[in-house]
């Protein structure tokens, strides 16, 4: 025989508002497996006794669980974004915002034209998208868009991937995004970054000044005095003092792959002859590690890289190492006509590394 009980609770806690909350609880026992709280009915009354709403404890618990899960997901998402923002660097120059994280360069430009077929055709021409180039829609992106992917294959298995997105932003205008990779693209990453940028969710702390008096080098402030120039985001050159570019990565594998691709790209794209390659012991940001040291000869070679410097021999250090809780890929270079100190390095490189034993 099923026992039925009925309880009534009176809670007179809120003296200031003089509200009374009455809980009318009725119980039933089911023969099938349901949580014991599923059969509890709750009615909330205000002081005049008019019921506001009635629900089961099961519904109440489900709502609480849903809120709890939502909070967990939100906190996880916030934590992941915070980690991403710690690695991300950006710089705004002449209408273009340049970004770098995890070895990926990407840019954003906004066009004042409305997002329609006529204006998209103009945008395609501006960004050298040909009629024959396949224009696809990424249906998983939260904004109307067209996407164009271009691949270029080089020697030694190096593949360059260039991706353009033409996106309808919140103002019904065209936002253009470009992502550059070696090897393969990452659509999930692209969607995330486009969403963050178009929702204005990138913190101001991620942005570097166009001035180079003081720069953020992989999480450390580096004073340079303003005599250097940004060649790209996370790529700085100081006349006769050397040049370095870097990226902050989540994993060692990502940093290693970035260095391998840069080594291949230097050999293939810049036209210099490889004179020597060796592994050397160095100290990078106070961390003992090894670097790949490569020397290139540009004698008699017509190269934009060589013509800009006036030098004939280029030395590059390729480094992948854990620094300040993240992994950093970094290439540091100098020409034979730079100001080379007794340490064997020019002043800019001395700021972040030294050769072991010197």
mmCIF file of C-alpha atoms in Angstrom:
data_model
loop_
_atom_site.group_PDB
_atom_site.id
_atom_site.type_symbol
_atom_site.label_atom_id
_atom_site.label_comp_id
_atom_site.label_asym_id
_atom_site.label_seq_id
_atom_site.Cartn_x
_atom_site.Cartn_y
_atom_site.Cartn_z
ATOM 1 C CA UNK A 1 0.000 0.000 0.000
ATOM 2 C CA UNK A 2 1.346 3.369 -0.991
ATOM 3 C CA UNK A 3 1.719 5.888 1.813
ATOM 4 C CA UNK A 4 0.947 9.490 0.944
ATOM 5 C CA UNK A 5 2.075 12.420 3.013
ATOM 6 C CA UNK A 6 1.406 16.095 2.671
ATOM 7 C CA UNK A 7 3.602 18.771 4.159
ATOM 8 C CA UNK A 8 3.235 22.507 4.421
ATOM 9 C CA UNK A 9 6.136 24.748 5.322
ATOM 10 C CA UNK A 10 5.865 28.376 6.291
ATOM 11 C CA UNK A 11 9.001 30.502 5.922
ATOM 12 C CA UNK A 12 8.886 33.927 7.535
ATOM 13 C CA UNK A 13 12.434 35.063 6.986
ATOM 14 C CA UNK A 14 12.221 38.271 4.996
ATOM 15 C CA UNK A 15 11.305 40.919 7.570
ATOM 16 C CA UNK A 16 12.222 43.928 5.427
ATOM 17 C CA UNK A 17 9.897 43.114 2.533
ATOM 18 C CA UNK A 18 7.314 41.281 4.699
ATOM 19 C CA UNK A 19 7.031 38.644 2.002
ATOM 20 C CA UNK A 20 5.997 35.130 2.962
ATOM 21 C CA UNK A 21 6.982 32.099 0.970
ATOM 22 C CA UNK A 22 4.710 29.113 1.310
ATOM 23 C CA UNK A 23 5.853 25.799 0.032
ATOM 24 C CA UNK A 24 3.120 23.305 -0.623
ATOM 25 C CA UNK A 25 4.717 19.925 -1.076
ATOM 26 C CA UNK A 26 2.794 16.876 -2.183
ATOM 27 C CA UNK A 27 4.429 13.479 -2.616
ATOM 28 C CA UNK A 28 3.821 10.508 -4.873
ATOM 29 C CA UNK A 29 5.760 7.327 -5.239
ATOM 30 C CA UNK A 30 6.124 5.869 -8.700
ATOM 31 C CA UNK A 31 6.809 2.217 -9.412
ATOM 32 C CA UNK A 32 9.324 3.046 -12.174
ATOM 33 C CA UNK A 33 12.738 4.531 -11.714
ATOM 34 C CA UNK A 34 12.527 8.260 -11.365
ATOM 35 C CA UNK A 35 14.572 10.492 -9.098
ATOM 36 C CA UNK A 36 12.840 10.810 -5.749
ATOM 37 C CA UNK A 37 12.589 14.567 -6.166
ATOM 38 C CA UNK A 38 10.626 14.221 -9.419
ATOM 39 C CA UNK A 39 7.253 13.967 -7.647
ATOM 40 C CA UNK A 40 7.548 17.089 -5.477
ATOM 41 C CA UNK A 41 5.353 20.029 -6.481
ATOM 42 C CA UNK A 42 6.231 23.523 -5.281
ATOM 43 C CA UNK A 43 3.917 26.554 -5.271
ATOM 44 C CA UNK A 44 5.258 30.026 -4.451
ATOM 45 C CA UNK A 45 2.797 32.467 -2.840
ATOM 46 C CA UNK A 46 3.208 36.148 -2.126
ATOM 47 C CA UNK A 47 1.728 37.813 0.921
ATOM 48 C CA UNK A 48 -1.797 38.070 -0.502
ATOM 49 C CA UNK A 49 -1.799 34.377 -1.196
ATOM 50 C CA UNK A 50 -1.909 34.563 -4.980
ATOM 51 C CA UNK A 51 0.147 31.769 -6.566
ATOM 52 C CA UNK A 52 2.852 33.006 -8.887
ATOM 53 C CA UNK A 53 4.028 29.722 -10.390
ATOM 54 C CA UNK A 54 4.037 26.023 -9.721
ATOM 55 C CA UNK A 55 6.714 23.562 -10.771
ATOM 56 C CA UNK A 56 8.107 20.206 -9.790
ATOM 57 C CA UNK A 57 11.354 19.913 -7.943
ATOM 58 C CA UNK A 58 12.569 17.871 -10.916
ATOM 59 C CA UNK A 59 12.052 20.876 -13.165
ATOM 60 C CA UNK A 60 13.743 23.063 -10.603
ATOM 61 C CA UNK A 61 16.706 20.707 -10.366
ATOM 62 C CA UNK A 62 17.000 20.483 -14.144
ATOM 63 C CA UNK A 63 17.074 24.271 -14.342
ATOM 64 C CA UNK A 64 19.746 24.426 -11.662
ATOM 65 C CA UNK A 65 21.794 21.737 -13.402
ATOM 66 C CA UNK A 66 21.450 23.582 -16.719
ATOM 67 C CA UNK A 67 22.651 26.805 -15.113
ATOM 68 C CA UNK A 68 25.539 24.947 -13.479
ATOM 69 C CA UNK A 69 26.583 23.354 -16.787
ATOM 70 C CA UNK A 70 26.299 26.726 -18.536
ATOM 71 C CA UNK A 71 28.551 28.292 -15.917
ATOM 72 C CA UNK A 72 31.107 25.495 -16.272
ATOM 73 C CA UNK A 73 31.104 25.820 -20.075
ATOM 74 C CA UNK A 74 31.379 29.610 -19.833
ATOM 75 C CA UNK A 75 34.278 29.397 -17.384
ATOM 76 C CA UNK A 76 36.035 26.811 -19.558
ATOM 77 C CA UNK A 77 35.536 28.968 -22.659
ATOM 78 C CA UNK A 78 36.772 32.042 -20.786
ATOM 79 C CA UNK A 79 39.836 30.140 -19.577
ATOM 80 C CA UNK A 80 40.619 28.911 -23.079
ATOM 81 C CA UNK A 81 40.218 32.409 -24.516
ATOM 82 C CA UNK A 82 42.431 33.839 -21.789
ATOM 83 C CA UNK A 83 45.171 31.344 -22.693
ATOM 84 C CA UNK A 84 44.752 32.257 -26.361
ATOM 85 C CA UNK A 85 44.935 35.986 -25.622
ATOM 86 C CA UNK A 86 48.160 35.444 -23.653
ATOM 87 C CA UNK A 87 49.730 34.096 -26.859
ATOM 88 C CA UNK A 88 48.045 36.415 -29.353
ATOM 89 C CA UNK A 89 49.668 39.634 -30.569
ATOM 90 C CA UNK A 90 48.168 42.238 -32.884
ATOM 91 C CA UNK A 91 49.100 45.556 -34.424
ATOM 92 C CA UNK A 92 47.009 48.043 -36.398
ATOM 93 C CA UNK A 93 48.534 49.963 -39.283
ATOM 94 C CA UNK A 94 46.981 51.911 -42.180
ATOM 95 C CA UNK A 95 43.569 50.266 -42.030
ATOM 96 C CA UNK A 96 44.850 46.717 -41.615
ATOM 97 C CA UNK A 97 45.091 44.775 -38.373
ATOM 98 C CA UNK A 98 47.846 42.151 -38.301
ATOM 99 C CA UNK A 99 47.645 39.164 -35.944
ATOM 100 C CA UNK A 100 49.923 36.286 -34.977
ATOM 101 C CA UNK A 101 49.432 33.297 -32.705
ATOM 102 C CA UNK A 102 50.572 29.662 -32.765
ATOM 103 C CA UNK A 103 52.712 30.328 -35.834
ATOM 104 C CA UNK A 104 49.790 31.641 -37.903
ATOM 105 C CA UNK A 105 49.777 35.097 -39.485
ATOM 106 C CA UNK A 106 46.375 36.567 -40.304
ATOM 107 C CA UNK A 107 44.922 39.979 -41.102
ATOM 108 C CA UNK A 108 41.631 41.856 -41.064
ATOM 109 C CA UNK A 109 40.441 44.783 -43.175
ATOM 110 C CA UNK A 110 37.003 46.382 -43.219
ATOM 111 C CA UNK A 111 35.455 47.718 -46.422
ATOM 112 C CA UNK A 112 32.793 50.425 -46.174
ATOM 113 C CA UNK A 113 30.735 48.849 -48.970
ATOM 114 C CA UNK A 114 27.565 46.895 -48.248
ATOM 115 C CA UNK A 115 27.737 43.116 -48.398
ATOM 116 C CA UNK A 116 26.119 42.405 -51.770
ATOM 117 C CA UNK A 117 27.037 40.700 -55.034
ATOM 118 C CA UNK A 118 28.124 43.877 -56.822
ATOM 119 C CA UNK A 119 30.442 45.024 -54.035
ATOM 120 C CA UNK A 120 31.782 41.524 -53.455
ATOM 121 C CA UNK A 121 32.937 41.401 -57.078
ATOM 122 C CA UNK A 122 34.855 44.644 -56.507
ATOM 123 C CA UNK A 123 36.376 43.200 -53.344
ATOM 124 C CA UNK A 124 37.451 40.057 -55.207
ATOM 125 C CA UNK A 125 39.276 42.164 -57.792
ATOM 126 C CA UNK A 126 40.963 44.223 -55.083
ATOM 127 C CA UNK A 127 42.265 41.097 -53.370
ATOM 128 C CA UNK A 128 43.246 39.398 -56.646
ATOM 129 C CA UNK A 129 40.586 36.713 -56.462
ATOM 130 C CA UNK A 130 39.987 35.457 -59.989
ATOM 131 C CA UNK A 131 36.698 34.331 -61.516
ATOM 132 C CA UNK A 132 37.993 30.770 -61.760
ATOM 133 C CA UNK A 133 38.837 30.669 -58.040
ATOM 134 C CA UNK A 134 36.285 28.568 -56.181
ATOM 135 C CA UNK A 135 34.217 30.604 -53.733
ATOM 136 C CA UNK A 136 32.658 28.495 -51.007
ATOM 137 C CA UNK A 137 30.481 29.289 -48.009
ATOM 138 C CA UNK A 138 31.545 28.131 -44.564
ATOM 139 C CA UNK A 139 28.174 27.207 -43.069
ATOM 140 C CA UNK A 140 29.691 26.739 -39.617
ATOM 141 C CA UNK A 141 30.752 30.384 -39.434
ATOM 142 C CA UNK A 142 28.235 32.564 -37.594
ATOM 143 C CA UNK A 143 28.298 35.233 -40.309
ATOM 144 C CA UNK A 144 27.364 35.216 -43.993
ATOM 145 C CA UNK A 145 30.573 34.639 -45.900
ATOM 146 C CA UNK A 146 32.453 33.512 -48.974
ATOM 147 C CA UNK A 147 35.759 31.698 -48.665
ATOM 148 C CA UNK A 148 38.589 31.247 -51.173
ATOM 149 C CA UNK A 149 41.463 28.799 -50.608
ATOM 150 C CA UNK A 150 44.733 28.887 -52.566
ATOM 151 C CA UNK A 151 47.568 26.387 -52.271
ATOM 152 C CA UNK A 152 51.096 26.650 -53.626
ATOM 153 C CA UNK A 153 53.575 23.781 -53.554
ATOM 154 C CA UNK A 154 57.342 24.259 -53.352
ATOM 155 C CA UNK A 155 60.371 22.020 -53.174
ATOM 156 C CA UNK A 156 61.154 19.854 -50.158
ATOM 157 C CA UNK A 157 57.462 19.229 -49.466
ATOM 158 C CA UNK A 158 56.713 22.824 -48.441
ATOM 159 C CA UNK A 159 53.088 23.829 -49.055
ATOM 160 C CA UNK A 160 51.828 27.385 -48.669
ATOM 161 C CA UNK A 161 48.109 27.801 -47.905
ATOM 162 C CA UNK A 162 46.402 31.181 -48.300
ATOM 163 C CA UNK A 163 42.765 31.676 -47.288
ATOM 164 C CA UNK A 164 40.549 34.719 -47.811
ATOM 165 C CA UNK A 165 37.184 35.216 -46.139
ATOM 166 C CA UNK A 166 34.733 37.880 -47.296
ATOM 167 C CA UNK A 167 32.352 38.236 -44.366
ATOM 168 C CA UNK A 168 29.176 40.193 -43.711
ATOM 169 C CA UNK A 169 29.809 42.004 -40.439
ATOM 170 C CA UNK A 170 27.277 43.402 -37.969
ATOM 171 C CA UNK A 171 27.055 46.678 -39.910
ATOM 172 C CA UNK A 172 26.142 44.803 -43.104
ATOM 173 C CA UNK A 173 29.562 45.773 -44.513
ATOM 174 C CA UNK A 174 32.350 43.594 -45.871
ATOM 175 C CA UNK A 175 35.106 42.410 -43.555
ATOM 176 C CA UNK A 176 38.017 40.702 -45.280
ATOM 177 C CA UNK A 177 40.164 38.167 -43.437
ATOM 178 C CA UNK A 178 43.342 36.532 -44.665
ATOM 179 C CA UNK A 179 45.013 33.518 -43.031
ATOM 180 C CA UNK A 180 48.442 32.240 -44.068
ATOM 181 C CA UNK A 181 49.775 28.783 -43.257
ATOM 182 C CA UNK A 182 52.409 26.297 -44.190
ATOM 183 C CA UNK A 183 51.271 22.704 -44.641
ATOM 184 C CA UNK A 184 47.531 22.814 -43.839
ATOM 185 C CA UNK A 185 44.805 25.188 -42.691
ATOM 186 C CA UNK A 186 42.713 25.148 -39.522
ATOM 187 C CA UNK A 187 39.048 26.087 -40.219
ATOM 188 C CA UNK A 188 38.030 25.791 -36.559
ATOM 189 C CA UNK A 189 40.727 28.286 -35.571
ATOM 190 C CA UNK A 190 39.668 30.627 -38.397
ATOM 191 C CA UNK A 191 36.024 30.607 -37.302
ATOM 192 C CA UNK A 192 37.005 31.311 -33.717
ATOM 193 C CA UNK A 193 39.221 34.260 -34.602
ATOM 194 C CA UNK A 194 36.707 35.783 -37.034
ATOM 195 C CA UNK A 195 33.997 35.495 -34.404
ATOM 196 C CA UNK A 196 36.176 37.109 -31.719
ATOM 197 C CA UNK A 197 37.260 39.946 -34.002
ATOM 198 C CA UNK A 198 33.805 40.769 -35.385
ATOM 199 C CA UNK A 199 32.383 40.721 -31.859
ATOM 200 C CA UNK A 200 35.155 43.086 -30.733
ATOM 201 C CA UNK A 201 36.282 40.533 -28.149
ATOM 202 C CA UNK A 202 40.071 40.858 -28.582
ATOM 203 C CA UNK A 203 41.474 42.587 -25.466
ATOM 204 C CA UNK A 204 43.397 45.816 -25.948
ATOM 205 C CA UNK A 205 46.287 44.206 -24.076
ATOM 206 C CA UNK A 206 46.916 42.007 -27.137
ATOM 207 C CA UNK A 207 47.767 45.035 -29.285
ATOM 208 C CA UNK A 208 51.273 46.386 -29.792
ATOM 209 C CA UNK A 209 52.052 50.010 -30.506
ATOM 210 C CA UNK A 210 53.356 50.910 -33.939
ATOM 211 C CA UNK A 211 56.182 52.622 -32.061
ATOM 212 C CA UNK A 212 59.102 50.393 -31.122
ATOM 213 C CA UNK A 213 60.439 52.085 -28.004
ATOM 214 C CA UNK A 214 59.124 49.182 -25.977
ATOM 215 C CA UNK A 215 57.804 45.896 -27.392
ATOM 216 C CA UNK A 216 56.271 42.719 -26.015
ATOM 217 C CA UNK A 217 58.632 39.864 -26.787
ATOM 218 C CA UNK A 218 56.891 36.571 -26.007
ATOM 219 C CA UNK A 219 55.442 37.967 -22.791
ATOM 220 C CA UNK A 220 58.395 40.124 -21.720
ATOM 221 C CA UNK A 221 58.779 43.877 -22.153
ATOM 222 C CA UNK A 222 61.811 44.671 -24.256
ATOM 223 C CA UNK A 223 63.155 48.232 -24.457
ATOM 224 C CA UNK A 224 64.592 49.022 -27.886
ATOM 225 C CA UNK A 225 64.690 52.815 -27.913
ATOM 226 C CA UNK A 226 62.511 53.367 -30.972
ATOM 227 C CA UNK A 227 65.187 52.933 -33.660
ATOM 228 C CA UNK A 228 63.722 49.674 -34.959
ATOM 229 C CA UNK A 229 60.954 48.910 -37.432
ATOM 230 C CA UNK A 230 58.088 46.460 -37.523
ATOM 231 C CA UNK A 231 58.404 44.303 -40.638
ATOM 232 C CA UNK A 232 55.257 42.402 -39.668
ATOM 233 C CA UNK A 233 53.540 41.501 -36.433
ATOM 234 C CA UNK A 234 56.130 39.846 -34.130
ATOM 235 C CA UNK A 235 58.828 40.651 -36.697
ATOM 236 C CA UNK A 236 61.192 43.465 -35.827
ATOM 237 C CA UNK A 237 64.301 44.758 -37.587
ATOM 238 C CA UNK A 238 66.869 47.178 -36.229
ATOM 239 C CA UNK A 239 69.209 48.669 -38.877
ATOM 240 C CA UNK A 240 72.651 47.055 -38.507
ATOM 241 C CA UNK A 241 71.552 45.560 -35.170
ATOM 242 C CA UNK A 242 69.826 42.421 -36.435
ATOM 243 C CA UNK A 243 66.305 41.123 -36.955
ATOM 244 C CA UNK A 244 64.064 38.605 -35.261
ATOM 245 C CA UNK A 245 60.583 37.190 -35.697
ATOM 246 C CA UNK A 246 58.722 34.956 -33.306
ATOM 247 C CA UNK A 247 55.435 33.342 -32.409
ATOM 248 C CA UNK A 248 54.016 32.044 -29.137
ATOM 249 C CA UNK A 249 52.533 28.549 -29.275
ATOM 250 C CA UNK A 250 50.366 26.341 -27.115
ATOM 251 C CA UNK A 251 52.404 23.183 -27.812
ATOM 252 C CA UNK A 252 56.008 22.211 -28.467
ATOM 253 C CA UNK A 253 54.931 20.339 -31.594
ATOM 254 C CA UNK A 254 53.441 23.522 -33.045
ATOM 255 C CA UNK A 255 56.598 25.525 -32.288
ATOM 256 C CA UNK A 256 58.862 22.829 -33.781
ATOM 257 C CA UNK A 257 56.775 22.644 -36.961
ATOM 258 C CA UNK A 258 56.888 26.413 -37.364
ATOM 259 C CA UNK A 259 60.687 26.402 -37.192
ATOM 260 C CA UNK A 260 60.961 23.518 -39.659
ATOM 261 C CA UNK A 261 58.761 25.346 -42.163
ATOM 262 C CA UNK A 262 60.676 28.609 -41.765
ATOM 263 C CA UNK A 263 63.939 26.775 -42.379
ATOM 264 C CA UNK A 264 62.533 25.278 -45.594
ATOM 265 C CA UNK A 265 61.059 28.610 -46.699
ATOM 266 C CA UNK A 266 64.356 30.463 -46.221
ATOM 267 C CA UNK A 267 66.197 27.941 -48.388
ATOM 268 C CA UNK A 268 63.574 27.940 -51.142
ATOM 269 C CA UNK A 269 62.251 31.487 -51.332
ATOM 270 C CA UNK A 270 65.167 33.799 -50.616
ATOM 271 C CA UNK A 271 67.630 32.516 -53.206
ATOM 272 C CA UNK A 272 70.739 32.294 -51.052
ATOM 273 C CA UNK A 273 73.154 29.370 -51.120
ATOM 274 C CA UNK A 274 73.361 27.319 -47.925
ATOM 275 C CA UNK A 275 76.979 27.487 -46.746
ATOM 276 C CA UNK A 276 76.635 25.595 -43.481
ATOM 277 C CA UNK A 277 74.150 24.178 -41.003
ATOM 278 C CA UNK A 278 74.929 23.109 -37.457
ATOM 279 C CA UNK A 279 73.318 22.666 -34.065
ATOM 280 C CA UNK A 280 74.725 24.962 -31.392
ATOM 281 C CA UNK A 281 74.232 25.439 -27.661
ATOM 282 C CA UNK A 282 72.724 28.769 -26.698
ATOM 283 C CA UNK A 283 70.856 30.447 -23.854
ATOM 284 C CA UNK A 284 67.529 31.841 -25.009
ATOM 285 C CA UNK A 285 65.575 34.033 -22.583
ATOM 286 C CA UNK A 286 67.675 32.556 -19.747
ATOM 287 C CA UNK A 287 66.803 29.008 -20.827
ATOM 288 C CA UNK A 288 69.673 26.727 -21.970
ATOM 289 C CA UNK A 289 68.701 25.131 -25.271
ATOM 290 C CA UNK A 290 69.919 24.218 -28.740
ATOM 291 C CA UNK A 291 69.459 26.177 -31.945
ATOM 292 C CA UNK A 292 69.857 25.381 -35.603
ATOM 293 C CA UNK A 293 72.439 27.799 -36.995
ATOM 294 C CA UNK A 294 72.430 28.276 -40.773
ATOM 295 C CA UNK A 295 74.659 30.479 -42.934
ATOM 296 C CA UNK A 296 73.621 31.671 -46.408
ATOM 297 C CA UNK A 297 75.721 33.249 -49.151
ATOM 298 C CA UNK A 298 74.008 35.806 -51.415
ATOM 299 C CA UNK A 299 77.082 36.750 -53.449
ATOM 300 C CA UNK A 300 76.030 37.380 -57.038
ATOM 301 C CA UNK A 301 72.397 36.627 -56.228
ATOM 302 C CA UNK A 302 69.664 39.105 -57.118
ATOM 303 C CA UNK A 303 67.538 39.080 -53.992
ATOM 304 C CA UNK A 304 65.257 41.641 -52.394
ATOM 305 C CA UNK A 305 66.384 40.383 -49.000
ATOM 306 C CA UNK A 306 70.058 40.993 -49.793
ATOM 307 C CA UNK A 307 69.485 44.294 -51.589
ATOM 308 C CA UNK A 308 67.688 45.737 -48.567
ATOM 309 C CA UNK A 309 70.633 45.041 -46.276
ATOM 310 C CA UNK A 310 73.608 45.493 -48.563
ATOM 311 C CA UNK A 311 75.181 42.399 -47.034
ATOM 312 C CA UNK A 312 76.387 39.210 -48.717
ATOM 313 C CA UNK A 313 76.277 36.646 -45.927
ATOM 314 C CA UNK A 314 73.271 35.994 -43.714
ATOM 315 C CA UNK A 315 73.334 34.047 -40.434
ATOM 316 C CA UNK A 316 70.089 32.756 -38.924
ATOM 317 C CA UNK A 317 69.404 30.998 -35.631
ATOM 318 C CA UNK A 318 66.243 28.856 -35.532
ATOM 319 C CA UNK A 319 64.943 28.238 -32.010
ATOM 320 C CA UNK A 320 62.007 26.364 -30.472
ATOM 321 C CA UNK A 321 61.842 26.390 -26.682
ATOM 322 C CA UNK A 322 59.513 26.683 -23.691
ATOM 323 C CA UNK A 323 59.569 30.204 -22.279
ATOM 324 C CA UNK A 324 57.323 31.619 -19.534
ATOM 325 C CA UNK A 325 54.756 28.784 -19.605
ATOM 326 C CA UNK A 326 54.379 28.866 -23.401
ATOM 327 C CA UNK A 327 56.406 27.581 -26.339
ATOM 328 C CA UNK A 328 58.200 30.057 -28.557
ATOM 329 C CA UNK A 329 59.408 29.647 -32.119
ATOM 330 C CA UNK A 330 61.938 32.295 -33.038
ATOM 331 C CA UNK A 331 64.332 33.065 -35.882
ATOM 332 C CA UNK A 332 67.113 35.555 -35.211
ATOM 333 C CA UNK A 333 69.264 36.831 -38.057
ATOM 334 C CA UNK A 334 72.030 39.246 -38.973
ATOM 335 C CA UNK A 335 74.161 40.171 -41.988
ATOM 336 C CA UNK A 336 77.931 40.247 -42.228
ATOM 337 C CA UNK A 337 77.846 44.069 -42.440
ATOM 338 C CA UNK A 338 75.847 44.468 -39.207
ATOM 339 C CA UNK A 339 77.454 45.693 -35.981
ATOM 340 C CA UNK A 340 78.618 42.364 -34.558
ATOM 341 C CA UNK A 341 79.876 42.436 -30.968
ATOM 342 C CA UNK A 342 82.614 40.208 -29.437
ATOM 343 C CA UNK A 343 79.801 37.865 -28.338
ATOM 344 C CA UNK A 344 79.366 36.958 -32.006
ATOM 345 C CA UNK A 345 75.942 38.610 -32.068
ATOM 346 C CA UNK A 346 74.571 42.053 -32.964
ATOM 347 C CA UNK A 347 72.858 44.135 -30.234
ATOM 348 C CA UNK A 348 69.246 43.112 -30.951
ATOM 349 C CA UNK A 349 70.008 39.404 -30.722
ATOM 350 C CA UNK A 350 71.985 39.955 -27.520
ATOM 351 C CA UNK A 351 68.757 41.146 -25.885
ATOM 352 C CA UNK A 352 67.250 37.649 -25.982
ATOM 353 C CA UNK A 353 70.063 35.130 -26.507
ATOM 354 C CA UNK A 354 73.728 34.394 -26.041
ATOM 355 C CA UNK A 355 76.018 31.718 -27.393
ATOM 356 C CA UNK A 356 77.079 29.237 -24.723
ATOM 357 C CA UNK A 357 80.740 29.566 -23.781
ATOM 358 C CA UNK A 358 80.987 33.215 -24.844
#
